[in-house]
């Protein structure tokens, strides 16, 4: 392995960053307007907008939102352009359909994301598009994904998104017909109070929607059978597709029946915060008065208030003093204090303070129980995790805070691992669906005992927090 020339590397990095920022090309007026609105939201949460972790948050949020809704400023015709290529199809003396004269083309597993119009949180999309060429012309395959992205990068609802992609392709390439299947997955973020009451919180809401035009206009047409036949091994069946106009049309957890069990405490909303969200919608190119967006500012503020800045230390100290009287001691520790006690897969939910986007996952805690100390019960550890989770956070900071809080309760020998999925990784930047981040904090004996660390890490099960189940 060669040595890194640090001076040369830093110079190259600065050059790349300068070029990258220059290529973004955001409307400065829109960025400033959204940034000012974000500052109002942070102040409404009781935060200091000038503290180190938040100084650049308004700018980051503004750029992320504008990038995530760039579809408002794009047109399908500009993307399709001259990407239609000649393909003759079958000879005239042959019977059937193929190529540019009626041959079905299906592109599967196009990963996208969109912002939910009801709560402004991103949701994941796996798109499958099929079309039947006509006029002896076929479309460059990458354009199917780019056209889908035009409509995904707007405030959306699954059925309307499928319809807009379908119509956009039908009008843009004028095929014999277009079929669109969307598998959508929306994070169901819990209420700060209800999370302590629900032991089996459902992390995801899943829905499959479809749209068809031309020869796909009739849902019973034979061509749909061919289309679903090519999707069968993707675990997509026509029986699983949500019927158009079904009673559960509103799929967003913030306004659906999943949110029926909410806190009984009604918190009055700050009018300035609601107005700030409305101004953000307008700056993105939307009409805040549109029927589907009428309740969105209030819904978003309600969700944001989960992370209101409060004196967490006071609340946490009360919990610890009350919980230590009922601690669990059913784990055995050998005479050499070498038995690792552990609690694995403690769920957590949090909010990235850099982008105001959620991240969630699980916390694994291990410790050597020192003489004179008692095992901590799972419920108390879970409470500590939630207390630090429900605030504007960084995963690295969350990991450290949990470790430092439980360490004095257990004698100082603690290891904490946090595994999380970050919404900002799919809705901005690299847009990498399925990625995860792990952080670790080791205190006391674990910081010097490599074998102990390895034994604990080996005990951590395969993560399931990213799955949409």
PDB file of C-alpha atoms in Angstrom, residues 155-434:
ATOM      1  CA  UNK A 155     -44.381  16.086  -4.083  1.00  0.00           C
ATOM      2  CA  UNK A 156     -46.303  12.936  -4.825  1.00  0.00           C
ATOM      3  CA  UNK A 157     -48.800  10.215  -3.964  1.00  0.00           C
ATOM      4  CA  UNK A 158     -48.221   6.710  -5.427  1.00  0.00           C
ATOM      5  CA  UNK A 159     -51.260   6.435  -7.712  1.00  0.00           C
ATOM      6  CA  UNK A 160     -50.839   9.904  -9.164  1.00  0.00           C
ATOM      7  CA  UNK A 161     -47.138   9.253  -9.681  1.00  0.00           C
ATOM      8  CA  UNK A 162     -47.884   6.052 -11.628  1.00  0.00           C
ATOM      9  CA  UNK A 163     -50.481   7.872 -13.736  1.00  0.00           C
ATOM     10  CA  UNK A 164     -48.144  10.779 -14.511  1.00  0.00           C
ATOM     11  CA  UNK A 165     -45.269   8.481 -15.525  1.00  0.00           C
ATOM     12  CA  UNK A 166     -47.634   6.494 -17.731  1.00  0.00           C
ATOM     13  CA  UNK A 167     -49.125   9.581 -19.393  1.00  0.00           C
ATOM     14  CA  UNK A 168     -45.720  11.226 -19.788  1.00  0.00           C
ATOM     15  CA  UNK A 169     -44.325   8.219 -21.643  1.00  0.00           C
ATOM     16  CA  UNK A 170     -47.482   7.804 -23.729  1.00  0.00           C
ATOM     17  CA  UNK A 171     -47.326  11.418 -24.888  1.00  0.00           C
ATOM     18  CA  UNK A 172     -43.550  11.533 -25.161  1.00  0.00           C
ATOM     19  CA  UNK A 173     -42.868   8.442 -27.296  1.00  0.00           C
ATOM     20  CA  UNK A 174     -46.368   7.670 -28.670  1.00  0.00           C
ATOM     21  CA  UNK A 175     -46.188   3.885 -28.317  1.00  0.00           C
ATOM     22  CA  UNK A 176     -49.072   1.417 -28.685  1.00  0.00           C
ATOM     23  CA  UNK A 177     -49.348   1.393 -24.904  1.00  0.00           C
ATOM     24  CA  UNK A 178     -47.550   1.909 -21.574  1.00  0.00           C
ATOM     25  CA  UNK A 179     -47.762  -0.040 -18.299  1.00  0.00           C
ATOM     26  CA  UNK A 180     -46.337   1.145 -14.978  1.00  0.00           C
ATOM     27  CA  UNK A 181     -46.076  -0.756 -11.700  1.00  0.00           C
ATOM     28  CA  UNK A 182     -44.766   1.020  -8.600  1.00  0.00           C
ATOM     29  CA  UNK A 183     -43.779  -0.668  -5.348  1.00  0.00           C
ATOM     30  CA  UNK A 184     -43.766   2.153  -2.795  1.00  0.00           C
ATOM     31  CA  UNK A 185     -42.426   2.042   0.747  1.00  0.00           C
ATOM     32  CA  UNK A 186     -43.116   4.819   3.281  1.00  0.00           C
ATOM     33  CA  UNK A 187     -41.357   5.045   6.636  1.00  0.00           C
ATOM     34  CA  UNK A 188     -43.878   5.018   9.503  1.00  0.00           C
ATOM     35  CA  UNK A 189     -42.243   7.298  12.029  1.00  0.00           C
ATOM     36  CA  UNK A 190     -43.786   6.888  15.498  1.00  0.00           C
ATOM     37  CA  UNK A 191     -45.061   9.576  17.830  1.00  0.00           C
ATOM     38  CA  UNK A 192     -42.666  10.233  20.725  1.00  0.00           C
ATOM     39  CA  UNK A 193     -45.325   9.228  23.269  1.00  0.00           C
ATOM     40  CA  UNK A 194     -46.830   6.259  21.423  1.00  0.00           C
ATOM     41  CA  UNK A 195     -43.442   4.600  20.873  1.00  0.00           C
ATOM     42  CA  UNK A 196     -43.328   3.798  24.600  1.00  0.00           C
ATOM     43  CA  UNK A 197     -46.748   2.145  24.349  1.00  0.00           C
ATOM     44  CA  UNK A 198     -46.353   0.108  21.148  1.00  0.00           C
ATOM     45  CA  UNK A 199     -44.010  -2.875  21.460  1.00  0.00           C
ATOM     46  CA  UNK A 200     -44.432  -3.964  17.832  1.00  0.00           C
ATOM     47  CA  UNK A 201     -44.369  -0.738  15.887  1.00  0.00           C
ATOM     48  CA  UNK A 202     -44.753  -1.204  12.129  1.00  0.00           C
ATOM     49  CA  UNK A 203     -41.762   0.547  10.540  1.00  0.00           C
ATOM     50  CA  UNK A 204     -42.976   0.608   6.954  1.00  0.00           C
ATOM     51  CA  UNK A 205     -46.161   1.069   4.965  1.00  0.00           C
ATOM     52  CA  UNK A 206     -46.060  -0.743   1.604  1.00  0.00           C
ATOM     53  CA  UNK A 207     -48.304  -0.350  -1.404  1.00  0.00           C
ATOM     54  CA  UNK A 208     -48.258  -1.489  -5.051  1.00  0.00           C
ATOM     55  CA  UNK A 209     -50.050   0.624  -7.663  1.00  0.00           C
ATOM     56  CA  UNK A 210     -50.434   0.380 -11.424  1.00  0.00           C
ATOM     57  CA  UNK A 211     -51.345   2.506 -14.415  1.00  0.00           C
ATOM     58  CA  UNK A 212     -51.879   1.669 -18.081  1.00  0.00           C
ATOM     59  CA  UNK A 213     -52.575   3.436 -21.370  1.00  0.00           C
ATOM     60  CA  UNK A 214     -53.237   2.411 -24.966  1.00  0.00           C
ATOM     61  CA  UNK A 215     -53.310  -1.376 -25.268  1.00  0.00           C
ATOM     62  CA  UNK A 216     -52.872  -1.489 -21.466  1.00  0.00           C
ATOM     63  CA  UNK A 217     -55.981   0.659 -20.960  1.00  0.00           C
ATOM     64  CA  UNK A 218     -58.082  -2.461 -20.348  1.00  0.00           C
ATOM     65  CA  UNK A 219     -56.874  -4.150 -17.153  1.00  0.00           C
ATOM     66  CA  UNK A 220     -58.048  -7.509 -18.542  1.00  0.00           C
ATOM     67  CA  UNK A 221     -56.069  -7.219 -21.794  1.00  0.00           C
ATOM     68  CA  UNK A 222     -53.775 -10.135 -22.698  1.00  0.00           C
ATOM     69  CA  UNK A 223     -50.761  -7.838 -22.747  1.00  0.00           C
ATOM     70  CA  UNK A 224     -51.118  -7.329 -18.978  1.00  0.00           C
ATOM     71  CA  UNK A 225     -50.738 -11.094 -18.562  1.00  0.00           C
ATOM     72  CA  UNK A 226     -47.437 -10.943 -20.438  1.00  0.00           C
ATOM     73  CA  UNK A 227     -46.312  -7.952 -18.383  1.00  0.00           C
ATOM     74  CA  UNK A 228     -47.089  -9.576 -15.029  1.00  0.00           C
ATOM     75  CA  UNK A 229     -45.575 -12.812 -16.278  1.00  0.00           C
ATOM     76  CA  UNK A 230     -42.262 -11.000 -16.627  1.00  0.00           C
ATOM     77  CA  UNK A 231     -42.629  -9.562 -13.101  1.00  0.00           C
ATOM     78  CA  UNK A 232     -43.745 -12.770 -11.395  1.00  0.00           C
ATOM     79  CA  UNK A 233     -40.295 -13.645 -10.117  1.00  0.00           C
ATOM     80  CA  UNK A 234     -40.161 -10.162  -8.540  1.00  0.00           C
ATOM     81  CA  UNK A 235     -42.935 -11.310  -6.189  1.00  0.00           C
ATOM     82  CA  UNK A 236     -45.419  -9.021  -7.921  1.00  0.00           C
ATOM     83  CA  UNK A 237     -48.852 -10.444  -8.574  1.00  0.00           C
ATOM     84  CA  UNK A 238     -51.858  -8.667  -9.992  1.00  0.00           C
ATOM     85  CA  UNK A 239     -53.753  -9.652  -6.841  1.00  0.00           C
ATOM     86  CA  UNK A 240     -51.392  -7.479  -4.762  1.00  0.00           C
ATOM     87  CA  UNK A 241     -51.951  -4.297  -6.753  1.00  0.00           C
ATOM     88  CA  UNK A 242     -54.112  -1.738  -4.960  1.00  0.00           C
ATOM     89  CA  UNK A 243     -57.338  -1.109  -6.888  1.00  0.00           C
ATOM     90  CA  UNK A 244     -57.767   2.420  -8.188  1.00  0.00           C
ATOM     91  CA  UNK A 245     -60.083   4.425  -5.920  1.00  0.00           C
ATOM     92  CA  UNK A 246     -59.844   1.958  -3.017  1.00  0.00           C
ATOM     93  CA  UNK A 247     -60.986   3.076   0.423  1.00  0.00           C
ATOM     94  CA  UNK A 248     -57.417   3.073   1.766  1.00  0.00           C
ATOM     95  CA  UNK A 249     -56.256   5.461  -0.924  1.00  0.00           C
ATOM     96  CA  UNK A 250     -54.503   7.687   1.624  1.00  0.00           C
ATOM     97  CA  UNK A 251     -51.428   5.641   2.411  1.00  0.00           C
ATOM     98  CA  UNK A 252     -49.363   8.199   4.369  1.00  0.00           C
ATOM     99  CA  UNK A 253     -49.014   7.012   7.996  1.00  0.00           C
ATOM    100  CA  UNK A 254     -49.377  10.583   9.286  1.00  0.00           C
ATOM    101  CA  UNK A 255     -52.981  10.802   8.073  1.00  0.00           C
ATOM    102  CA  UNK A 256     -54.023   7.160   7.730  1.00  0.00           C
ATOM    103  CA  UNK A 257     -55.614   4.783  10.237  1.00  0.00           C
ATOM    104  CA  UNK A 258     -52.106   3.807  11.390  1.00  0.00           C
ATOM    105  CA  UNK A 259     -51.980   7.133  13.220  1.00  0.00           C
ATOM    106  CA  UNK A 260     -55.253   6.591  15.043  1.00  0.00           C
ATOM    107  CA  UNK A 261     -53.347   5.719  18.200  1.00  0.00           C
ATOM    108  CA  UNK A 262     -51.724   9.066  18.814  1.00  0.00           C
ATOM    109  CA  UNK A 263     -50.909  11.015  21.877  1.00  0.00           C
ATOM    110  CA  UNK A 264     -53.926  12.159  23.845  1.00  0.00           C
ATOM    111  CA  UNK A 265     -52.107  15.414  24.582  1.00  0.00           C
ATOM    112  CA  UNK A 266     -53.052  18.035  21.994  1.00  0.00           C
ATOM    113  CA  UNK A 267     -50.133  20.400  21.402  1.00  0.00           C
ATOM    114  CA  UNK A 268     -51.069  23.780  19.868  1.00  0.00           C
ATOM    115  CA  UNK A 269     -49.116  24.451  16.704  1.00  0.00           C
ATOM    116  CA  UNK A 270     -46.944  27.502  16.300  1.00  0.00           C
ATOM    117  CA  UNK A 271     -48.590  29.544  13.482  1.00  0.00           C
ATOM    118  CA  UNK A 272     -45.196  30.906  12.405  1.00  0.00           C
ATOM    119  CA  UNK A 273     -43.908  27.350  11.884  1.00  0.00           C
ATOM    120  CA  UNK A 274     -46.975  26.397   9.824  1.00  0.00           C
ATOM    121  CA  UNK A 275     -46.552  29.525   7.701  1.00  0.00           C
ATOM    122  CA  UNK A 276     -42.863  28.706   7.229  1.00  0.00           C
ATOM    123  CA  UNK A 277     -43.721  25.278   5.785  1.00  0.00           C
ATOM    124  CA  UNK A 278     -46.270  26.867   3.439  1.00  0.00           C
ATOM    125  CA  UNK A 279     -43.587  29.231   2.181  1.00  0.00           C
ATOM    126  CA  UNK A 280     -41.284  26.267   1.553  1.00  0.00           C
ATOM    127  CA  UNK A 281     -43.972  24.604  -0.583  1.00  0.00           C
ATOM    128  CA  UNK A 282     -44.339  27.776  -2.611  1.00  0.00           C
ATOM    129  CA  UNK A 283     -40.571  28.098  -3.091  1.00  0.00           C
ATOM    130  CA  UNK A 284     -40.457  24.522  -4.404  1.00  0.00           C
ATOM    131  CA  UNK A 285     -42.931  25.459  -7.140  1.00  0.00           C
ATOM    132  CA  UNK A 286     -46.067  24.073  -5.525  1.00  0.00           C
ATOM    133  CA  UNK A 287     -49.398  25.661  -4.688  1.00  0.00           C
ATOM    134  CA  UNK A 288     -49.870  25.477  -0.887  1.00  0.00           C
ATOM    135  CA  UNK A 289     -53.615  25.889  -1.465  1.00  0.00           C
ATOM    136  CA  UNK A 290     -53.881  22.715  -3.580  1.00  0.00           C
ATOM    137  CA  UNK A 291     -56.395  20.399  -1.933  1.00  0.00           C
ATOM    138  CA  UNK A 292     -53.903  17.601  -1.340  1.00  0.00           C
ATOM    139  CA  UNK A 293     -51.455  20.024   0.325  1.00  0.00           C
ATOM    140  CA  UNK A 294     -53.898  21.938   2.535  1.00  0.00           C
ATOM    141  CA  UNK A 295     -53.034  19.960   5.683  1.00  0.00           C
ATOM    142  CA  UNK A 296     -49.385  19.299   4.837  1.00  0.00           C
ATOM    143  CA  UNK A 297     -47.830  22.255   6.736  1.00  0.00           C
ATOM    144  CA  UNK A 298     -49.632  21.275   9.945  1.00  0.00           C
ATOM    145  CA  UNK A 299     -48.773  17.581   9.509  1.00  0.00           C
ATOM    146  CA  UNK A 300     -45.093  18.384   9.017  1.00  0.00           C
ATOM    147  CA  UNK A 301     -44.950  20.700  12.038  1.00  0.00           C
ATOM    148  CA  UNK A 302     -46.634  18.061  14.224  1.00  0.00           C
ATOM    149  CA  UNK A 303     -44.014  15.548  13.167  1.00  0.00           C
ATOM    150  CA  UNK A 304     -41.169  18.017  13.676  1.00  0.00           C
ATOM    151  CA  UNK A 305     -42.329  18.758  17.231  1.00  0.00           C
ATOM    152  CA  UNK A 306     -41.287  15.209  18.171  1.00  0.00           C
ATOM    153  CA  UNK A 307     -37.758  16.621  18.228  1.00  0.00           C
ATOM    154  CA  UNK A 308     -38.456  19.761  20.212  1.00  0.00           C
ATOM    155  CA  UNK A 309     -35.471  20.886  22.250  1.00  0.00           C
ATOM    156  CA  UNK A 310     -36.202  20.135  25.902  1.00  0.00           C
ATOM    157  CA  UNK A 311     -34.140  19.522  29.015  1.00  0.00           C
ATOM    158  CA  UNK A 312     -33.495  15.875  28.260  1.00  0.00           C
ATOM    159  CA  UNK A 313     -31.071  15.480  31.174  1.00  0.00           C
ATOM    160  CA  UNK A 314     -33.774  16.346  33.723  1.00  0.00           C
ATOM    161  CA  UNK A 315     -36.243  13.890  32.212  1.00  0.00           C
ATOM    162  CA  UNK A 316     -33.588  11.206  31.887  1.00  0.00           C
ATOM    163  CA  UNK A 317     -32.394  11.562  35.475  1.00  0.00           C
ATOM    164  CA  UNK A 318     -35.973  11.115  36.648  1.00  0.00           C
ATOM    165  CA  UNK A 319     -36.314   7.952  34.610  1.00  0.00           C
ATOM    166  CA  UNK A 320     -33.034   6.529  35.861  1.00  0.00           C
ATOM    167  CA  UNK A 321     -33.748   7.180  39.530  1.00  0.00           C
ATOM    168  CA  UNK A 322     -37.181   5.621  39.186  1.00  0.00           C
ATOM    169  CA  UNK A 323     -36.007   2.662  37.154  1.00  0.00           C
ATOM    170  CA  UNK A 324     -33.010   1.550  39.167  1.00  0.00           C
ATOM    171  CA  UNK A 325     -35.272   0.210  41.908  1.00  0.00           C
ATOM    172  CA  UNK A 326     -36.700  -2.417  39.584  1.00  0.00           C
ATOM    173  CA  UNK A 327     -33.600  -3.586  37.750  1.00  0.00           C
ATOM    174  CA  UNK A 328     -33.336  -7.032  36.297  1.00  0.00           C
ATOM    175  CA  UNK A 329     -30.586  -9.388  37.497  1.00  0.00           C
ATOM    176  CA  UNK A 330     -31.349 -12.605  35.639  1.00  0.00           C
ATOM    177  CA  UNK A 331     -28.047 -12.707  33.703  1.00  0.00           C
ATOM    178  CA  UNK A 332     -25.201 -14.766  35.096  1.00  0.00           C
ATOM    179  CA  UNK A 333     -21.725 -13.281  35.449  1.00  0.00           C
ATOM    180  CA  UNK A 334     -18.764 -15.564  36.108  1.00  0.00           C
ATOM    181  CA  UNK A 335     -16.236 -15.023  38.884  1.00  0.00           C
ATOM    182  CA  UNK A 336     -13.752 -13.317  36.562  1.00  0.00           C
ATOM    183  CA  UNK A 337     -16.300 -10.786  35.387  1.00  0.00           C
ATOM    184  CA  UNK A 338     -15.672 -11.953  31.823  1.00  0.00           C
ATOM    185  CA  UNK A 339     -19.240 -12.849  30.901  1.00  0.00           C
ATOM    186  CA  UNK A 340     -20.611 -10.253  28.514  1.00  0.00           C
ATOM    187  CA  UNK A 341     -24.149  -9.134  29.314  1.00  0.00           C
ATOM    188  CA  UNK A 342     -25.991  -7.722  26.337  1.00  0.00           C
ATOM    189  CA  UNK A 343     -29.217  -6.277  24.987  1.00  0.00           C
ATOM    190  CA  UNK A 344     -29.482  -6.431  21.197  1.00  0.00           C
ATOM    191  CA  UNK A 345     -31.805  -4.868  18.625  1.00  0.00           C
ATOM    192  CA  UNK A 346     -33.183  -2.004  20.698  1.00  0.00           C
ATOM    193  CA  UNK A 347     -35.066   0.077  18.080  1.00  0.00           C
ATOM    194  CA  UNK A 348     -34.532   3.809  17.818  1.00  0.00           C
ATOM    195  CA  UNK A 349     -35.818   6.748  15.746  1.00  0.00           C
ATOM    196  CA  UNK A 350     -34.082  10.038  15.261  1.00  0.00           C
ATOM    197  CA  UNK A 351     -33.730  13.138  13.101  1.00  0.00           C
ATOM    198  CA  UNK A 352     -30.551  14.203  11.304  1.00  0.00           C
ATOM    199  CA  UNK A 353     -29.686  17.713  12.433  1.00  0.00           C
ATOM    200  CA  UNK A 354     -27.857  18.425   9.181  1.00  0.00           C
ATOM    201  CA  UNK A 355     -30.755  17.778   6.773  1.00  0.00           C
ATOM    202  CA  UNK A 356     -33.863  17.485   9.010  1.00  0.00           C
ATOM    203  CA  UNK A 357     -34.457  14.007   7.629  1.00  0.00           C
ATOM    204  CA  UNK A 358     -35.156  10.904   9.724  1.00  0.00           C
ATOM    205  CA  UNK A 359     -32.785   8.058  10.408  1.00  0.00           C
ATOM    206  CA  UNK A 360     -33.683   4.897  12.263  1.00  0.00           C
ATOM    207  CA  UNK A 361     -32.301   1.528  13.202  1.00  0.00           C
ATOM    208  CA  UNK A 362     -31.236  -0.526  16.193  1.00  0.00           C
ATOM    209  CA  UNK A 363     -28.875  -0.205  19.130  1.00  0.00           C
ATOM    210  CA  UNK A 364     -26.816  -3.085  20.559  1.00  0.00           C
ATOM    211  CA  UNK A 365     -25.438  -2.738  24.081  1.00  0.00           C
ATOM    212  CA  UNK A 366     -22.861  -4.965  25.788  1.00  0.00           C
ATOM    213  CA  UNK A 367     -21.167  -4.654  29.152  1.00  0.00           C
ATOM    214  CA  UNK A 368     -19.068  -6.413  31.756  1.00  0.00           C
ATOM    215  CA  UNK A 369     -20.859  -6.152  35.073  1.00  0.00           C
ATOM    216  CA  UNK A 370     -18.457  -4.816  37.696  1.00  0.00           C
ATOM    217  CA  UNK A 371     -18.591  -5.891  41.310  1.00  0.00           C
ATOM    218  CA  UNK A 372     -21.270  -4.068  43.267  1.00  0.00           C
ATOM    219  CA  UNK A 373     -23.360  -3.274  40.195  1.00  0.00           C
ATOM    220  CA  UNK A 374     -26.622  -4.818  39.020  1.00  0.00           C
ATOM    221  CA  UNK A 375     -27.811  -5.722  35.514  1.00  0.00           C
ATOM    222  CA  UNK A 376     -29.998  -3.090  33.883  1.00  0.00           C
ATOM    223  CA  UNK A 377     -33.393  -4.153  32.635  1.00  0.00           C
ATOM    224  CA  UNK A 378     -34.175  -3.972  28.920  1.00  0.00           C
ATOM    225  CA  UNK A 379     -36.996  -1.459  29.400  1.00  0.00           C
ATOM    226  CA  UNK A 380     -34.668   1.049  31.066  1.00  0.00           C
ATOM    227  CA  UNK A 381     -32.048   0.684  28.344  1.00  0.00           C
ATOM    228  CA  UNK A 382     -34.769   1.169  25.729  1.00  0.00           C
ATOM    229  CA  UNK A 383     -35.915   4.331  27.495  1.00  0.00           C
ATOM    230  CA  UNK A 384     -32.381   5.728  27.428  1.00  0.00           C
ATOM    231  CA  UNK A 385     -32.157   4.970  23.700  1.00  0.00           C
ATOM    232  CA  UNK A 386     -35.470   6.739  23.001  1.00  0.00           C
ATOM    233  CA  UNK A 387     -34.561   9.757  25.111  1.00  0.00           C
ATOM    234  CA  UNK A 388     -31.458  10.401  23.048  1.00  0.00           C
ATOM    235  CA  UNK A 389     -33.082   9.345  19.778  1.00  0.00           C
ATOM    236  CA  UNK A 390     -35.980  11.793  19.791  1.00  0.00           C
ATOM    237  CA  UNK A 391     -33.987  14.950  19.201  1.00  0.00           C
ATOM    238  CA  UNK A 392     -31.982  16.525  16.396  1.00  0.00           C
ATOM    239  CA  UNK A 393     -29.034  14.178  16.275  1.00  0.00           C
ATOM    240  CA  UNK A 394     -25.946  12.772  14.608  1.00  0.00           C
ATOM    241  CA  UNK A 395     -25.478   9.006  14.714  1.00  0.00           C
ATOM    242  CA  UNK A 396     -21.942   9.362  16.067  1.00  0.00           C
ATOM    243  CA  UNK A 397     -23.176  11.628  18.863  1.00  0.00           C
ATOM    244  CA  UNK A 398     -26.122   9.343  19.647  1.00  0.00           C
ATOM    245  CA  UNK A 399     -23.764   6.373  20.034  1.00  0.00           C
ATOM    246  CA  UNK A 400     -21.474   8.286  22.386  1.00  0.00           C
ATOM    247  CA  UNK A 401     -24.322   9.683  24.510  1.00  0.00           C
ATOM    248  CA  UNK A 402     -25.874   6.263  25.091  1.00  0.00           C
ATOM    249  CA  UNK A 403     -22.500   4.794  26.079  1.00  0.00           C
ATOM    250  CA  UNK A 404     -21.636   7.652  28.431  1.00  0.00           C
ATOM    251  CA  UNK A 405     -25.063   7.489  30.119  1.00  0.00           C
ATOM    252  CA  UNK A 406     -25.091   3.770  30.885  1.00  0.00           C
ATOM    253  CA  UNK A 407     -21.382   3.475  31.692  1.00  0.00           C
ATOM    254  CA  UNK A 408     -21.532   4.811  35.292  1.00  0.00           C
ATOM    255  CA  UNK A 409     -24.568   2.628  35.992  1.00  0.00           C
ATOM    256  CA  UNK A 410     -22.632  -0.528  35.120  1.00  0.00           C
ATOM    257  CA  UNK A 411     -19.096   0.085  36.305  1.00  0.00           C
ATOM    258  CA  UNK A 412     -17.601   1.638  33.172  1.00  0.00           C
ATOM    259  CA  UNK A 413     -17.031  -1.362  30.859  1.00  0.00           C
ATOM    260  CA  UNK A 414     -19.443  -0.755  27.993  1.00  0.00           C
ATOM    261  CA  UNK A 415     -19.700  -1.265  24.239  1.00  0.00           C
ATOM    262  CA  UNK A 416     -22.465   0.318  22.132  1.00  0.00           C
ATOM    263  CA  UNK A 417     -23.104  -0.313  18.433  1.00  0.00           C
ATOM    264  CA  UNK A 418     -25.693   1.671  16.481  1.00  0.00           C
ATOM    265  CA  UNK A 419     -26.844   0.492  13.042  1.00  0.00           C
ATOM    266  CA  UNK A 420     -29.012   2.853  11.059  1.00  0.00           C
ATOM    267  CA  UNK A 421     -30.608   3.642   7.735  1.00  0.00           C
ATOM    268  CA  UNK A 422     -30.428   7.345   6.819  1.00  0.00           C
ATOM    269  CA  UNK A 423     -33.134   8.914   4.686  1.00  0.00           C
ATOM    270  CA  UNK A 424     -30.634  11.534   3.514  1.00  0.00           C
ATOM    271  CA  UNK A 425     -28.688   8.748   1.791  1.00  0.00           C
ATOM    272  CA  UNK A 426     -31.613   8.004  -0.547  1.00  0.00           C
ATOM    273  CA  UNK A 427     -33.135  11.455  -0.991  1.00  0.00           C
ATOM    274  CA  UNK A 428     -30.042  13.484  -1.798  1.00  0.00           C
ATOM    275  CA  UNK A 429     -26.412  13.106  -2.792  1.00  0.00           C
ATOM    276  CA  UNK A 430     -25.644   9.547  -3.850  1.00  0.00           C
ATOM    277  CA  UNK A 431     -29.321   8.457  -3.637  1.00  0.00           C
ATOM    278  CA  UNK A 432     -28.231   5.016  -2.484  1.00  0.00           C
ATOM    279  CA  UNK A 433     -31.224   2.895  -1.463  1.00  0.00           C
ATOM    280  CA  UNK A 434     -30.380   0.048   0.915  1.00  0.00           C
TER     281      UNK A 434
END
